[in-house]
PDB file of C-alpha atoms in Angstrom:
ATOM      1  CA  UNK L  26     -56.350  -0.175 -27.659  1.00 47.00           C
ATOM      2  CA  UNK L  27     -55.543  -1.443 -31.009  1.00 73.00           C
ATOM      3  CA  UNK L  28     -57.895  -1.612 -33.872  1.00 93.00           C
ATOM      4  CA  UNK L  29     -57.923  -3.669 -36.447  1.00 94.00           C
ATOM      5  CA  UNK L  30     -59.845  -4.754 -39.631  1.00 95.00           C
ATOM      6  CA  UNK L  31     -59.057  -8.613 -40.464  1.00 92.00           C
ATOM      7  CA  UNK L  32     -59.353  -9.259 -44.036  1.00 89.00           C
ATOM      8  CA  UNK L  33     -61.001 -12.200 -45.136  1.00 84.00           C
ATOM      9  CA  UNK L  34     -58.629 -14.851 -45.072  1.00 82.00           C
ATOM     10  CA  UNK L  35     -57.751 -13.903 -41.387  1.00 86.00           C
ATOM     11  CA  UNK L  36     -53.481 -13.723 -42.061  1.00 88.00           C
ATOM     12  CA  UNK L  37     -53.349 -10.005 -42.353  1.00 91.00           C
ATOM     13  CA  UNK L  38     -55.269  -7.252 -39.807  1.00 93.00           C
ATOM     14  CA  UNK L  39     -55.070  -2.985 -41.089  1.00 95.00           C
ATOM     15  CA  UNK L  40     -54.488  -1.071 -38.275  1.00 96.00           C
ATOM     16  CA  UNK L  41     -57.190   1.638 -38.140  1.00 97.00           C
ATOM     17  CA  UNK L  42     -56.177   3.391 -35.011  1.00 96.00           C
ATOM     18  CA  UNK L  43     -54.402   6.488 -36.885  1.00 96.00           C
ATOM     19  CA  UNK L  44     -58.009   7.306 -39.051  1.00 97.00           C
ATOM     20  CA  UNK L  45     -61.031   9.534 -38.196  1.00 97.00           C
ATOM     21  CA  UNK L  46     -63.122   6.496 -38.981  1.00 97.00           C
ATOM     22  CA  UNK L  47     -63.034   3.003 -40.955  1.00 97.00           C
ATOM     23  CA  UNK L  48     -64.834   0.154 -41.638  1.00 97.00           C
ATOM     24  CA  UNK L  49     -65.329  -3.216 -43.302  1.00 96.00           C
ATOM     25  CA  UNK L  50     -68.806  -3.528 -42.690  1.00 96.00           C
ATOM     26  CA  UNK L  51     -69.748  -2.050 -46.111  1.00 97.00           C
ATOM     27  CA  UNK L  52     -70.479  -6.175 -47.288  1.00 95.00           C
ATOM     28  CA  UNK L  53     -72.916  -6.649 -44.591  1.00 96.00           C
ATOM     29  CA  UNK L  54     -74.807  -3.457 -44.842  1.00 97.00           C
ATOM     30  CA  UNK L  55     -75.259  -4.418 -48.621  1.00 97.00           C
ATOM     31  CA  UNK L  56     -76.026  -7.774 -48.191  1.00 96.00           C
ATOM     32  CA  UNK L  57     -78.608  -6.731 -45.114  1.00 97.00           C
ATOM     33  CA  UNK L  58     -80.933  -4.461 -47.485  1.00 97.00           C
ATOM     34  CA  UNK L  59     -80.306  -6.871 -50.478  1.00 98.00           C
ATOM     35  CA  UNK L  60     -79.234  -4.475 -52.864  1.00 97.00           C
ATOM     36  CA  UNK L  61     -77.458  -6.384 -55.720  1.00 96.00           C
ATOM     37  CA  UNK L  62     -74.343  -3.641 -55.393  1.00 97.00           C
ATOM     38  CA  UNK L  63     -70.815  -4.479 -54.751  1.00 97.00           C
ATOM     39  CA  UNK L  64     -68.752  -3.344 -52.052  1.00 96.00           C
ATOM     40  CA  UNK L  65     -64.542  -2.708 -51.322  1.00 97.00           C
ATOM     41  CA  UNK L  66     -62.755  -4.351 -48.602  1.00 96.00           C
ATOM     42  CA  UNK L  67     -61.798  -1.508 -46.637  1.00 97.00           C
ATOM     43  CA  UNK L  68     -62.828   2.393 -46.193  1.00 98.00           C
ATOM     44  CA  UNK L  69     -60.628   4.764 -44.164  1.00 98.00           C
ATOM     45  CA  UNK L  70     -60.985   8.707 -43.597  1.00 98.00           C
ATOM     46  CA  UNK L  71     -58.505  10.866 -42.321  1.00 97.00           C
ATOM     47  CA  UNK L  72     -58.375  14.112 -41.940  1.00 97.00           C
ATOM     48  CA  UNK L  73     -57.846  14.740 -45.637  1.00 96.00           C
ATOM     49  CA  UNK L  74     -59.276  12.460 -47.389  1.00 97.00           C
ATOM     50  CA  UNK L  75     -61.524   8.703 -47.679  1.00 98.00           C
ATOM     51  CA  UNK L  76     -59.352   6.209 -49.380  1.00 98.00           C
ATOM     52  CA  UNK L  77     -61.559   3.286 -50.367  1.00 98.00           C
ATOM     53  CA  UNK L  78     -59.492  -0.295 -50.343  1.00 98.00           C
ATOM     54  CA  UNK L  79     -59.769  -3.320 -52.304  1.00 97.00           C
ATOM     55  CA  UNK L  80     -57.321  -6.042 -50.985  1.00 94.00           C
ATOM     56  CA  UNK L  81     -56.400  -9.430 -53.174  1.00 91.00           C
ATOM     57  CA  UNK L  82     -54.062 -11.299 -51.848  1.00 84.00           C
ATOM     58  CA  UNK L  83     -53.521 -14.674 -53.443  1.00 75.00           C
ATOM     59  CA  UNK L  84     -50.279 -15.435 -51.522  1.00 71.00           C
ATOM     60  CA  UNK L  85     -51.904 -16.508 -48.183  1.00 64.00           C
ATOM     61  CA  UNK L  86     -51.940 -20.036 -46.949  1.00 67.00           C
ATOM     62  CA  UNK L  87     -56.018 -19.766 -47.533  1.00 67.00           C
ATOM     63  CA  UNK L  88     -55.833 -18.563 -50.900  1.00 61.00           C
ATOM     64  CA  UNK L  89     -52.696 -20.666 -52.345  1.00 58.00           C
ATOM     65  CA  UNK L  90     -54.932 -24.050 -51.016  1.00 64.00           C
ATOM     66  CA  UNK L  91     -57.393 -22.852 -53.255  1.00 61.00           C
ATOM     67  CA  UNK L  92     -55.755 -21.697 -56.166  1.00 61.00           C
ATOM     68  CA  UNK L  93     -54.902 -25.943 -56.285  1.00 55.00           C
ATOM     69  CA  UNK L  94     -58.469 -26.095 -57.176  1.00 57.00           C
ATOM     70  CA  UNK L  95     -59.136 -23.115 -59.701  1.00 65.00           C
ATOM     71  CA  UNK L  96     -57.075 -21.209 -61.741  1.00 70.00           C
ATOM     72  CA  UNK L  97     -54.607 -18.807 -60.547  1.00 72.00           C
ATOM     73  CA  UNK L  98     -55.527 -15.343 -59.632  1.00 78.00           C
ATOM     74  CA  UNK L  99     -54.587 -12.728 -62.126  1.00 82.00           C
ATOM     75  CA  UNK L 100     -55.481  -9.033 -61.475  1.00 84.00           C
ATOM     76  CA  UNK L 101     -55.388  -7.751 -64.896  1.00 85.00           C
ATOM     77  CA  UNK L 102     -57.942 -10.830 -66.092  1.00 88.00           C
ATOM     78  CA  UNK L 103     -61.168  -9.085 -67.425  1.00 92.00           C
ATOM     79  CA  UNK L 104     -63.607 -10.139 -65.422  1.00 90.00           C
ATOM     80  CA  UNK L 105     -61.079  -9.619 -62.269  1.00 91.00           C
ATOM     81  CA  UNK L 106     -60.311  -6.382 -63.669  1.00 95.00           C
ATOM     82  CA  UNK L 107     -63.898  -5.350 -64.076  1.00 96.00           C
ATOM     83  CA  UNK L 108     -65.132  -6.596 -60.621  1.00 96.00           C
ATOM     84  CA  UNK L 109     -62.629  -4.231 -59.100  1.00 97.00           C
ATOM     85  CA  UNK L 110     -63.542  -0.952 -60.961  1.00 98.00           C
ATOM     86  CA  UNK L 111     -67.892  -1.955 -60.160  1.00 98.00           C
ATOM     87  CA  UNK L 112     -66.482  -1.863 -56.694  1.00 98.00           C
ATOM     88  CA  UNK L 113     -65.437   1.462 -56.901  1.00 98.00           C
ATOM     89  CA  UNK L 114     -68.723   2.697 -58.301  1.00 98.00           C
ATOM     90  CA  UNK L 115     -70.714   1.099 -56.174  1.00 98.00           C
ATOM     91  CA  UNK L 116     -69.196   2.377 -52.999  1.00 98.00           C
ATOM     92  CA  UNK L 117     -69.599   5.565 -53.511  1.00 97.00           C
ATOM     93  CA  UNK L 118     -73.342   5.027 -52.687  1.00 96.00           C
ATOM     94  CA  UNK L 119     -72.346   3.762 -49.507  1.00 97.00           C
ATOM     95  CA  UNK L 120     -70.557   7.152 -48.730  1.00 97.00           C
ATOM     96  CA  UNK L 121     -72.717   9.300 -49.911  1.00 97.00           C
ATOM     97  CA  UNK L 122     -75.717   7.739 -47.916  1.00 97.00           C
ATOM     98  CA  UNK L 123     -73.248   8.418 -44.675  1.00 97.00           C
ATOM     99  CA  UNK L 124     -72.477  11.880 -45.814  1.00 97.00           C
ATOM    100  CA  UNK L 125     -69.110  11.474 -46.297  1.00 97.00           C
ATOM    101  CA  UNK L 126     -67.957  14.175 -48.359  1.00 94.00           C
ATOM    102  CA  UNK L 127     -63.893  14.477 -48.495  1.00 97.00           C
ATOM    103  CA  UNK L 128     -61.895  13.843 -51.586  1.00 97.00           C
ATOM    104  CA  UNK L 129     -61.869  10.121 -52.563  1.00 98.00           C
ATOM    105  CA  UNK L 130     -58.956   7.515 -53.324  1.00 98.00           C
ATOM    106  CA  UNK L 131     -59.053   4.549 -54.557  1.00 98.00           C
ATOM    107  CA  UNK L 132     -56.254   2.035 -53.476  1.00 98.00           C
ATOM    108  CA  UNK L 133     -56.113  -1.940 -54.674  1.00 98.00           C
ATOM    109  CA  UNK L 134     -54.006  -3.287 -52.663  1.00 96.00           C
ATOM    110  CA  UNK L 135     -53.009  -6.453 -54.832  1.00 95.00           C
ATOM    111  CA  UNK L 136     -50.291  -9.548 -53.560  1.00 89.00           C
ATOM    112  CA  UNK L 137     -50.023 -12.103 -56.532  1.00 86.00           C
ATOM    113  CA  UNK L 138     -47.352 -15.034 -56.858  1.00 77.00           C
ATOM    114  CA  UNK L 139     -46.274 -12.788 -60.002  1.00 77.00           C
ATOM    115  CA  UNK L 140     -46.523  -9.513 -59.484  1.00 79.00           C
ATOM    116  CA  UNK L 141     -44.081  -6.689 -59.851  1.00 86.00           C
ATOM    117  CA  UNK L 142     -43.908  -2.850 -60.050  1.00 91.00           C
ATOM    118  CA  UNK L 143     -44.543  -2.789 -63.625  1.00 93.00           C
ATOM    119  CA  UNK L 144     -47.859  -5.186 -63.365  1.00 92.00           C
ATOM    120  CA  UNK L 145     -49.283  -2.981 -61.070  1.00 95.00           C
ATOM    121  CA  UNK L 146     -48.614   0.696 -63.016  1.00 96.00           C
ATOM    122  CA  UNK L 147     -50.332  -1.687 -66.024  1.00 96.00           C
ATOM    123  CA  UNK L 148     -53.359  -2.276 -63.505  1.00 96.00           C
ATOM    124  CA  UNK L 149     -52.944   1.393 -62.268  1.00 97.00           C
ATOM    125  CA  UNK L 150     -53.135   3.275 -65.636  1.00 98.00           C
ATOM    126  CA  UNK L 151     -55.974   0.743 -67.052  1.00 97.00           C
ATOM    127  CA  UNK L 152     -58.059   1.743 -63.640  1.00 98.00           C
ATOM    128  CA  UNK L 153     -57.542   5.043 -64.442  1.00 98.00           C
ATOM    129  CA  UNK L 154     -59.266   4.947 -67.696  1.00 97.00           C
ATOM    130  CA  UNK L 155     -61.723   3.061 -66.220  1.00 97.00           C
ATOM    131  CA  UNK L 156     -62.729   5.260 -63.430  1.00 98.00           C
ATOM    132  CA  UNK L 157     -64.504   8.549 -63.862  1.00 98.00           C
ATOM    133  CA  UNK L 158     -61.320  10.617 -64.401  1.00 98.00           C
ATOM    134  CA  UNK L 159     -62.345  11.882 -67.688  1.00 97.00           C
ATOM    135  CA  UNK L 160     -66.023  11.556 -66.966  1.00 97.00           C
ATOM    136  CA  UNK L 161     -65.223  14.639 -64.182  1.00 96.00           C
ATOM    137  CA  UNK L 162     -62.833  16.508 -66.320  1.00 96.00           C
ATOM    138  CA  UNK L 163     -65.426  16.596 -69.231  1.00 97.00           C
ATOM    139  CA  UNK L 164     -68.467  17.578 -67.540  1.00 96.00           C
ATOM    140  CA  UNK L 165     -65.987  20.345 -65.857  1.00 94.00           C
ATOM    141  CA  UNK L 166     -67.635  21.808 -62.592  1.00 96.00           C
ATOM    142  CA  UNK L 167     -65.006  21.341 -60.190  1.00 93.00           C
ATOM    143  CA  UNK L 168     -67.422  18.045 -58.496  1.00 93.00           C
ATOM    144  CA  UNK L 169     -65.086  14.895 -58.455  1.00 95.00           C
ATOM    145  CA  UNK L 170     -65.828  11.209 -57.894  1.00 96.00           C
ATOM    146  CA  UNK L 171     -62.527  10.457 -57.161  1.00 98.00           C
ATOM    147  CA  UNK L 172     -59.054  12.264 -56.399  1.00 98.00           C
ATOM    148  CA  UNK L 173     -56.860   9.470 -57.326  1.00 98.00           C
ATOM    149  CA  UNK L 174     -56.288   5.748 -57.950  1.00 98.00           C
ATOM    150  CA  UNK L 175     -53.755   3.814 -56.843  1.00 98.00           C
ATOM    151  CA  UNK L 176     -51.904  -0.268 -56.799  1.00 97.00           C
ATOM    152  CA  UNK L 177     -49.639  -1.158 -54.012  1.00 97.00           C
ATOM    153  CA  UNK L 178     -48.156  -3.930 -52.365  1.00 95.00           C
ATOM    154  CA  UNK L 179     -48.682  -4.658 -48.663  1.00 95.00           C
ATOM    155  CA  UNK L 180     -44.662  -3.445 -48.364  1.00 95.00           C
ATOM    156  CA  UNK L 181     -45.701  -0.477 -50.687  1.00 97.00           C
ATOM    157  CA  UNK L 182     -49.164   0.445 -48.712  1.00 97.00           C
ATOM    158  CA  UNK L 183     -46.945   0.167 -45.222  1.00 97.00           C
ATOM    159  CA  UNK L 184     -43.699   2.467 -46.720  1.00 98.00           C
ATOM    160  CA  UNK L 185     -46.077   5.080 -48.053  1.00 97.00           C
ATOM    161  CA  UNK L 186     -46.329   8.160 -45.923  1.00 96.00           C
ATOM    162  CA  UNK L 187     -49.781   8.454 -46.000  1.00 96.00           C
ATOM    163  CA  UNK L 188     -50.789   4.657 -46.094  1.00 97.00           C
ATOM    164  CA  UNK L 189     -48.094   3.425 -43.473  1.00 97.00           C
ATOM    165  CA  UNK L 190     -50.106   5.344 -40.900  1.00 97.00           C
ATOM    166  CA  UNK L 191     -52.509   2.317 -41.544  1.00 97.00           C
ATOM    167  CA  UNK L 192     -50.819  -0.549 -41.701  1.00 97.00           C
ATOM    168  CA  UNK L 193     -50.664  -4.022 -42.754  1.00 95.00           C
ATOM    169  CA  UNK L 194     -50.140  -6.041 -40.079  1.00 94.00           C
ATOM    170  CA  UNK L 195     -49.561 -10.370 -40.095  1.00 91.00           C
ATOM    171  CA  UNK L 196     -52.307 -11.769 -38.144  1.00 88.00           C
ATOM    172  CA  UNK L 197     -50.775 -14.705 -35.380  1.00 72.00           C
ATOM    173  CA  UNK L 198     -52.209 -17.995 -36.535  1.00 61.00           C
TER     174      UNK L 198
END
């Protein structure tokens, strides 16, 4: 039996079937007990590690008929930016309430009309400094927040070794 998370606009589905666990319920739970916190698309554990997902994609039929009505989306825009890192922090209450104690990653998965490998190692190295790399390596007792960041394509995320045993698949309309 396949499983599958479907990501908001409905055109693309991650095949969860290869992980421990995973969910996209994390936006519900929040929302339920009215906590003002904000949550990441996707979380999946394997036997390694949790890799918490945020997922833009502005290329889908949904999100281009909307973009005729606002401004294009741009990842590295501040408030964008910003909205993605909060999500970070904010998840890790989520996993800690669960217990879930493994090294954590942090992948945006990010599909502009514009983007390119270099946009996204921008996006990559600003997250980094953003997230509590430094925070871990000052205060120094071996605890860490977070193993690693990363910013993929859906083509990257499905190629990658690790992430390809989750992937990306195009939802049938």
């Amino acid at each position: 039996m396949e499983k599958v998370l479907i990501e908001e606009n409905g055109e693309y589905g991650l095949d969860y079937s290869q992980a421990v666990w995973a969910t996209d319920k994390m936006h519900q739970i929040y929302h339920d007990a009215k906590v003002q916190l904000a949550d990441a698309d996707f979380v999946i554990e394997n036997a390694e590690s949790i890799m918490i997902m945020e997922y833009k994609n502005s290329n889908t039929k949904k999100a281009i008929e909307l973009n005729y009505k606002t401004k294009p989306f741009n990842p590295m825009d501040d408030s964008k930016f910003h909205s993605v890192i909060r999500k970070f922090y904010d998840s890790c209450h989520y996993l800690y309430l669960l217990g879930k104690s493994k090294p954590v990653q942090y992948i945006y998965v990010v599909e502009t009309s514009n983007d390119d490998s270099t946009m996204r190692k921008r996006l990559r190295e600003r997250m980094r400094i953003n997230l509590p790399f430094a925070l871990q390596k000052n205060i120094n007792t071996g605890i860490k927040l977070i193993e690693n960041v990363d910013v993929v394509s859906i083509k990257e995320w499905n190629e990658d070794s690790t992430y390809g045993q989750y992937p990306f698949i195009k939802i049938e309309q």
